Amino acid sequence: MSIYYLIELLASFFAVAIVLTLHEFAHAFVAYKCGDPTPKFNGRLTLNPLAHFDILGLILFALAGFGWAKPVPINPNNFNHYKRGLALTAVAGVVMNYVTAFLFCPLFYLVLYYVNIPIVGLQYFLEMFTLYLFLYSVSFCVFNLIPLPPLDGWRVVQALNRRRGKVYRFFERYGYVILIVLIGIHFLVNFMSNYEMLRLASRILSYADILGYIMNYVVRAFQWPITALWGLVF
């Protein structure tokens, strides 16, 4: 195992910690500002990463490149305006991620083009750390827009749809399982593609990799305005 691989793992871990924390803090802050003290009472109105980590979501983030944090508990009945408060709280995390992606992108360019640290490994760590901050911010934003529980996209569905029909109840009950299956397929496709004897099976399974299509194409679409704009500066 090379030193550069360990540096990438360390940079990835710190980047994940920051991206997840900012995402969940945004939910807690907006809910609190909309009149609900529940996040504060539960210790979620904080920038301490330990308050927001979900073990399974963190492991999946490390293995598959995306996951989730521990959902912020809210009581919509406390909102000053029920529907508006629910909607604003639902989108707060993804908005935070996209805004921070816009800020992390030039930080990466600054480190890449203008920072030169002669200490072995430190320059590489800073480059990978700032790159992961940008990439994870965008991927976490897109991933959380998927309308399946426990993701933010499902919260938006809850905020906009007060009717609870059969389709809604089905996804409410099985959405978590569907999400795990989608992540599992995507992970298997990527894992098998690394081995020559499994690449044919990987290509066949890739047709069912719905999550892969979403993350590849939608993430690129979300990244393009940011990189295009900052590319004019750098």
mmCIF file of C-alpha atoms in Angstrom:
data_model
loop_
_atom_site.group_PDB
_atom_site.id
_atom_site.type_symbol
_atom_site.label_atom_id
_atom_site.label_comp_id
_atom_site.label_asym_id
_atom_site.label_seq_id
_atom_site.Cartn_x
_atom_site.Cartn_y
_atom_site.Cartn_z
ATOM 1 C CA MET A 1 0.000 0.000 0.000
ATOM 2 C CA SER A 2 1.599 3.269 -1.152
ATOM 3 C CA ILE A 3 1.869 6.421 0.934
ATOM 4 C CA TYR A 4 -0.156 8.285 -1.682
ATOM 5 C CA TYR A 5 -3.062 5.868 -1.303
ATOM 6 C CA LEU A 6 -3.080 6.484 2.453
ATOM 7 C CA ILE A 7 -2.960 10.232 1.844
ATOM 8 C CA GLU A 8 -5.977 9.974 -0.465
ATOM 9 C CA LEU A 9 -7.899 7.996 2.168
ATOM 10 C CA LEU A 10 -7.097 10.597 4.821
ATOM 11 C CA ALA A 11 -8.051 13.479 2.537
ATOM 12 C CA SER A 12 -11.271 11.677 1.598
ATOM 13 C CA PHE A 13 -12.212 11.098 5.241
ATOM 14 C CA PHE A 14 -11.764 14.743 6.239
ATOM 15 C CA ALA A 15 -13.622 15.929 3.140
ATOM 16 C CA VAL A 16 -16.552 13.584 3.871
ATOM 17 C CA ALA A 17 -16.675 14.789 7.472
ATOM 18 C CA ILE A 18 -16.920 18.424 6.375
ATOM 19 C CA VAL A 19 -19.434 17.873 3.565
ATOM 20 C CA LEU A 20 -21.771 15.743 5.694
ATOM 21 C CA THR A 21 -21.558 18.117 8.644
ATOM 22 C CA LEU A 22 -22.385 21.195 6.576
ATOM 23 C CA HIS A 23 -25.299 19.368 4.967
ATOM 24 C CA GLU A 24 -26.914 18.300 8.240
ATOM 25 C CA PHE A 25 -26.173 21.590 9.992
ATOM 26 C CA ALA A 26 -28.054 23.373 7.204
ATOM 27 C CA HIS A 27 -31.135 21.214 7.876
ATOM 28 C CA ALA A 28 -30.948 21.896 11.606
ATOM 29 C CA PHE A 29 -30.341 25.635 11.208
ATOM 30 C CA VAL A 30 -33.197 26.215 8.748
ATOM 31 C CA ALA A 31 -35.623 24.114 10.809
ATOM 32 C CA TYR A 32 -34.689 26.120 13.910
ATOM 33 C CA LYS A 33 -35.122 29.427 12.069
ATOM 34 C CA CYS A 34 -38.526 28.270 10.826
ATOM 35 C CA GLY A 35 -39.670 27.860 14.419
ATOM 36 C CA ASP A 36 -38.793 24.266 15.345
ATOM 37 C CA PRO A 37 -36.433 23.897 18.360
ATOM 38 C CA THR A 38 -36.254 20.083 17.979
ATOM 39 C CA PRO A 39 -32.819 20.024 16.241
ATOM 40 C CA LYS A 40 -31.343 22.199 18.988
ATOM 41 C CA PHE A 41 -32.830 20.036 21.763
ATOM 42 C CA ASN A 42 -31.320 16.956 20.074
ATOM 43 C CA GLY A 43 -27.857 18.472 19.794
ATOM 44 C CA ARG A 44 -27.906 18.811 16.014
ATOM 45 C CA LEU A 45 -27.534 22.589 15.799
ATOM 46 C CA THR A 46 -23.763 22.173 15.765
ATOM 47 C CA LEU A 47 -20.792 21.890 13.418
ATOM 48 C CA ASN A 48 -19.407 18.955 15.393
ATOM 49 C CA PRO A 49 -19.181 16.060 12.866
ATOM 50 C CA LEU A 50 -19.716 13.410 15.564
ATOM 51 C CA ALA A 51 -23.248 14.687 16.132
ATOM 52 C CA HIS A 52 -24.229 13.991 12.515
ATOM 53 C CA PHE A 53 -22.519 10.732 11.480
ATOM 54 C CA ASP A 54 -24.578 7.674 10.544
ATOM 55 C CA ILE A 55 -22.348 4.596 10.579
ATOM 56 C CA LEU A 56 -23.943 2.814 7.596
ATOM 57 C CA GLY A 57 -24.126 5.997 5.527
ATOM 58 C CA LEU A 58 -20.497 6.802 6.349
ATOM 59 C CA ILE A 59 -19.318 3.302 5.385
ATOM 60 C CA LEU A 60 -21.227 3.474 2.097
ATOM 61 C CA PHE A 61 -19.723 6.908 1.424
ATOM 62 C CA ALA A 62 -16.252 5.437 1.911
ATOM 63 C CA LEU A 63 -16.962 2.376 -0.277
ATOM 64 C CA ALA A 64 -19.249 3.755 -2.981
ATOM 65 C CA GLY A 65 -18.478 7.486 -2.958
ATOM 66 C CA PHE A 66 -21.872 8.565 -1.634
ATOM 67 C CA GLY A 67 -24.027 7.917 1.398
ATOM 68 C CA TRP A 68 -25.902 9.834 4.056
ATOM 69 C CA ALA A 69 -25.642 11.242 7.552
ATOM 70 C CA LYS A 70 -27.981 10.801 10.504
ATOM 71 C CA PRO A 71 -31.279 12.560 9.629
ATOM 72 C CA VAL A 72 -31.979 15.694 11.627
ATOM 73 C CA PRO A 73 -35.084 15.173 13.818
ATOM 74 C CA ILE A 74 -37.753 17.803 13.251
ATOM 75 C CA ASN A 75 -41.337 18.420 14.332
ATOM 76 C CA PRO A 76 -43.137 20.161 11.453
ATOM 77 C CA ASN A 77 -45.994 21.113 13.781
ATOM 78 C CA ASN A 78 -43.627 23.653 15.357
ATOM 79 C CA PHE A 79 -43.011 25.488 12.082
ATOM 80 C CA ASN A 80 -44.388 29.007 11.817
ATOM 81 C CA HIS A 81 -45.689 28.018 8.392
ATOM 82 C CA TYR A 82 -46.058 24.227 8.044
ATOM 83 C CA LYS A 83 -45.643 23.666 4.296
ATOM 84 C CA ARG A 84 -43.046 26.390 3.748
ATOM 85 C CA GLY A 85 -41.000 25.295 6.758
ATOM 86 C CA LEU A 86 -41.049 21.670 5.659
ATOM 87 C CA ALA A 87 -40.004 22.544 2.111
ATOM 88 C CA LEU A 88 -37.208 24.917 3.174
ATOM 89 C CA THR A 89 -35.838 22.427 5.668
ATOM 90 C CA ALA A 90 -35.940 19.657 3.040
ATOM 91 C CA VAL A 91 -33.892 21.578 0.458
ATOM 92 C CA ALA A 92 -31.521 23.261 2.920
ATOM 93 C CA GLY A 93 -28.933 20.478 2.817
ATOM 94 C CA VAL A 94 -28.641 20.182 -0.963
ATOM 95 C CA VAL A 95 -28.564 23.965 -1.353
ATOM 96 C CA MET A 96 -25.753 24.132 1.211
ATOM 97 C CA ASN A 97 -23.813 21.447 -0.676
ATOM 98 C CA TYR A 98 -24.153 23.221 -4.008
ATOM 99 C CA VAL A 99 -23.166 26.597 -2.555
ATOM 100 C CA THR A 100 -20.115 25.106 -0.832
ATOM 101 C CA ALA A 101 -19.198 23.259 -4.049
ATOM 102 C CA PHE A 102 -19.142 26.657 -5.743
ATOM 103 C CA LEU A 103 -16.719 27.871 -3.050
ATOM 104 C CA PHE A 104 -14.579 24.738 -2.833
ATOM 105 C CA CYS A 105 -13.902 24.672 -6.584
ATOM 106 C CA PRO A 106 -11.756 27.850 -6.647
ATOM 107 C CA LEU A 107 -10.070 26.690 -3.435
ATOM 108 C CA PHE A 108 -8.911 23.593 -5.311
ATOM 109 C CA TYR A 109 -7.662 25.702 -8.220
ATOM 110 C CA LEU A 110 -5.768 27.992 -5.836
ATOM 111 C CA VAL A 111 -4.036 25.042 -4.181
ATOM 112 C CA LEU A 112 -3.333 23.380 -7.530
ATOM 113 C CA TYR A 113 -1.873 26.425 -9.290
ATOM 114 C CA TYR A 114 -0.520 28.732 -6.581
ATOM 115 C CA VAL A 115 0.430 26.613 -3.542
ATOM 116 C CA ASN A 116 3.756 24.794 -3.536
ATOM 117 C CA ILE A 117 4.659 23.127 -0.248
ATOM 118 C CA PRO A 118 8.019 21.287 -0.313
ATOM 119 C CA ILE A 119 7.019 18.872 2.474
ATOM 120 C CA VAL A 120 6.602 15.329 1.123
ATOM 121 C CA GLY A 121 2.934 14.378 0.848
ATOM 122 C CA LEU A 122 1.488 17.622 2.232
ATOM 123 C CA GLN A 123 1.028 19.273 -1.149
ATOM 124 C CA TYR A 124 -0.657 16.129 -2.471
ATOM 125 C CA PHE A 125 -2.911 15.975 0.597
ATOM 126 C CA LEU A 126 -4.071 19.579 0.113
ATOM 127 C CA GLU A 127 -4.756 18.998 -3.578
ATOM 128 C CA MET A 128 -6.777 15.827 -2.948
ATOM 129 C CA PHE A 129 -8.538 17.301 0.091
ATOM 130 C CA THR A 130 -9.803 20.376 -1.773
ATOM 131 C CA LEU A 131 -10.686 18.281 -4.836
ATOM 132 C CA TYR A 132 -12.722 15.861 -2.703
ATOM 133 C CA LEU A 133 -14.449 18.772 -0.983
ATOM 134 C CA PHE A 134 -15.700 19.925 -4.373
ATOM 135 C CA LEU A 135 -16.528 16.499 -5.819
ATOM 136 C CA TYR A 136 -18.267 15.198 -2.693
ATOM 137 C CA SER A 137 -20.296 18.385 -2.318
ATOM 138 C CA VAL A 138 -21.745 18.002 -5.802
ATOM 139 C CA SER A 139 -22.255 14.227 -5.589
ATOM 140 C CA PHE A 140 -23.892 14.496 -2.155
ATOM 141 C CA CYS A 141 -26.172 17.238 -3.473
ATOM 142 C CA VAL A 142 -27.294 15.098 -6.435
ATOM 143 C CA PHE A 143 -27.563 11.880 -4.436
ATOM 144 C CA ASN A 144 -29.799 13.510 -1.826
ATOM 145 C CA LEU A 145 -32.188 14.790 -4.493
ATOM 146 C CA ILE A 146 -33.247 11.200 -5.256
ATOM 147 C CA PRO A 147 -36.869 10.893 -4.006
ATOM 148 C CA LEU A 148 -36.356 7.860 -1.761
ATOM 149 C CA PRO A 149 -36.265 7.762 2.040
ATOM 150 C CA PRO A 150 -34.186 8.717 3.987
ATOM 151 C CA LEU A 151 -32.892 11.228 1.403
ATOM 152 C CA ASP A 152 -33.854 14.890 1.056
ATOM 153 C CA GLY A 153 -35.695 14.272 -2.202
ATOM 154 C CA TRP A 154 -38.214 12.247 -0.216
ATOM 155 C CA ARG A 155 -38.609 15.097 2.259
ATOM 156 C CA VAL A 156 -39.451 17.375 -0.649
ATOM 157 C CA VAL A 157 -42.105 14.867 -1.766
ATOM 158 C CA GLN A 158 -43.504 14.889 1.773
ATOM 159 C CA ALA A 159 -43.571 18.684 1.820
ATOM 160 C CA LEU A 160 -45.325 19.051 -1.541
ATOM 161 C CA ASN A 161 -47.683 16.090 -1.312
ATOM 162 C CA ARG A 162 -50.157 15.932 1.560
ATOM 163 C CA ARG A 163 -51.985 12.983 -0.034
ATOM 164 C CA ARG A 164 -50.852 9.525 1.086
ATOM 165 C CA GLY A 165 -51.860 7.110 -1.683
ATOM 166 C CA LYS A 166 -50.688 3.562 -2.351
ATOM 167 C CA VAL A 167 -47.609 4.642 -4.318
ATOM 168 C CA TYR A 168 -46.550 6.998 -1.541
ATOM 169 C CA ARG A 169 -47.002 4.336 1.140
ATOM 170 C CA PHE A 170 -45.088 1.788 -0.948
ATOM 171 C CA PHE A 171 -42.025 4.029 -1.263
ATOM 172 C CA GLU A 172 -42.323 5.153 2.339
ATOM 173 C CA ARG A 173 -42.184 1.502 3.421
ATOM 174 C CA TYR A 174 -39.707 0.067 0.923
ATOM 175 C CA GLY A 175 -37.773 3.105 -0.293
ATOM 176 C CA TYR A 176 -34.885 2.491 2.102
ATOM 177 C CA VAL A 177 -34.534 -1.090 0.822
ATOM 178 C CA ILE A 178 -34.709 0.064 -2.810
ATOM 179 C CA LEU A 179 -31.973 2.600 -2.112
ATOM 180 C CA ILE A 180 -29.690 -0.021 -0.543
ATOM 181 C CA VAL A 181 -30.258 -2.316 -3.559
ATOM 182 C CA LEU A 182 -29.400 0.495 -5.993
ATOM 183 C CA ILE A 183 -26.228 1.284 -4.044
ATOM 184 C CA GLY A 184 -25.340 -2.417 -3.909
ATOM 185 C CA ILE A 185 -25.688 -2.827 -7.686
ATOM 186 C CA HIS A 186 -23.572 0.258 -8.320
ATOM 187 C CA PHE A 187 -20.890 -0.966 -5.909
ATOM 188 C CA LEU A 188 -20.819 -4.435 -7.527
ATOM 189 C CA VAL A 189 -20.491 -2.955 -11.018
ATOM 190 C CA ASN A 190 -17.518 -0.837 -9.952
ATOM 191 C CA PHE A 191 -15.942 -3.669 -7.962
ATOM 192 C CA MET A 192 -16.226 -6.269 -10.738
ATOM 193 C CA SER A 193 -14.924 -3.859 -13.371
ATOM 194 C CA ASN A 194 -11.535 -3.931 -11.623
ATOM 195 C CA TYR A 195 -11.035 -7.642 -12.428
ATOM 196 C CA GLU A 196 -10.545 -8.958 -15.950
ATOM 197 C CA MET A 197 -12.492 -12.171 -15.378
ATOM 198 C CA LEU A 198 -15.501 -10.248 -14.045
ATOM 199 C CA ARG A 199 -15.658 -7.425 -16.568
ATOM 200 C CA LEU A 200 -18.195 -9.153 -18.824
ATOM 201 C CA ALA A 201 -20.509 -9.680 -15.851
ATOM 202 C CA SER A 202 -19.875 -6.069 -14.849
ATOM 203 C CA ARG A 203 -20.931 -4.795 -18.276
ATOM 204 C CA ILE A 204 -24.109 -6.895 -18.170
ATOM 205 C CA LEU A 205 -24.986 -5.755 -14.649
ATOM 206 C CA SER A 206 -24.267 -2.149 -15.588
ATOM 207 C CA TYR A 207 -27.548 -2.048 -17.534
ATOM 208 C CA ALA A 208 -29.311 -2.269 -14.154
ATOM 209 C CA ASP A 209 -27.038 0.347 -12.577
ATOM 210 C CA ILE A 210 -29.660 3.107 -12.408
ATOM 211 C CA LEU A 211 -27.798 4.914 -9.667
ATOM 212 C CA GLY A 212 -24.655 4.911 -11.779
ATOM 213 C CA TYR A 213 -26.430 6.657 -14.641
ATOM 214 C CA ILE A 214 -27.847 9.258 -12.257
ATOM 215 C CA MET A 215 -24.547 9.951 -10.536
ATOM 216 C CA ASN A 216 -22.493 10.037 -13.757
ATOM 217 C CA TYR A 217 -24.685 12.263 -15.904
ATOM 218 C CA VAL A 218 -26.496 14.427 -13.361
ATOM 219 C CA VAL A 219 -23.349 15.120 -11.351
ATOM 220 C CA ARG A 220 -21.564 16.218 -14.528
ATOM 221 C CA ALA A 221 -24.482 18.508 -15.370
ATOM 222 C CA PHE A 222 -24.343 20.051 -11.893
ATOM 223 C CA GLN A 223 -20.558 20.440 -12.020
ATOM 224 C CA TRP A 224 -20.446 22.116 -15.417
ATOM 225 C CA PRO A 225 -21.745 25.620 -14.455
ATOM 226 C CA ILE A 226 -19.307 25.771 -11.531
ATOM 227 C CA THR A 227 -16.209 24.602 -13.405
ATOM 228 C CA ALA A 228 -17.118 26.664 -16.476
ATOM 229 C CA LEU A 229 -17.443 29.860 -14.436
ATOM 230 C CA TRP A 230 -14.281 29.383 -12.368
ATOM 231 C CA GLY A 231 -12.445 28.206 -15.454
ATOM 232 C CA LEU A 232 -12.827 31.729 -16.813
ATOM 233 C CA VAL A 233 -11.003 33.065 -13.740
ATOM 234 C CA PHE A 234 -8.246 30.470 -13.543
#
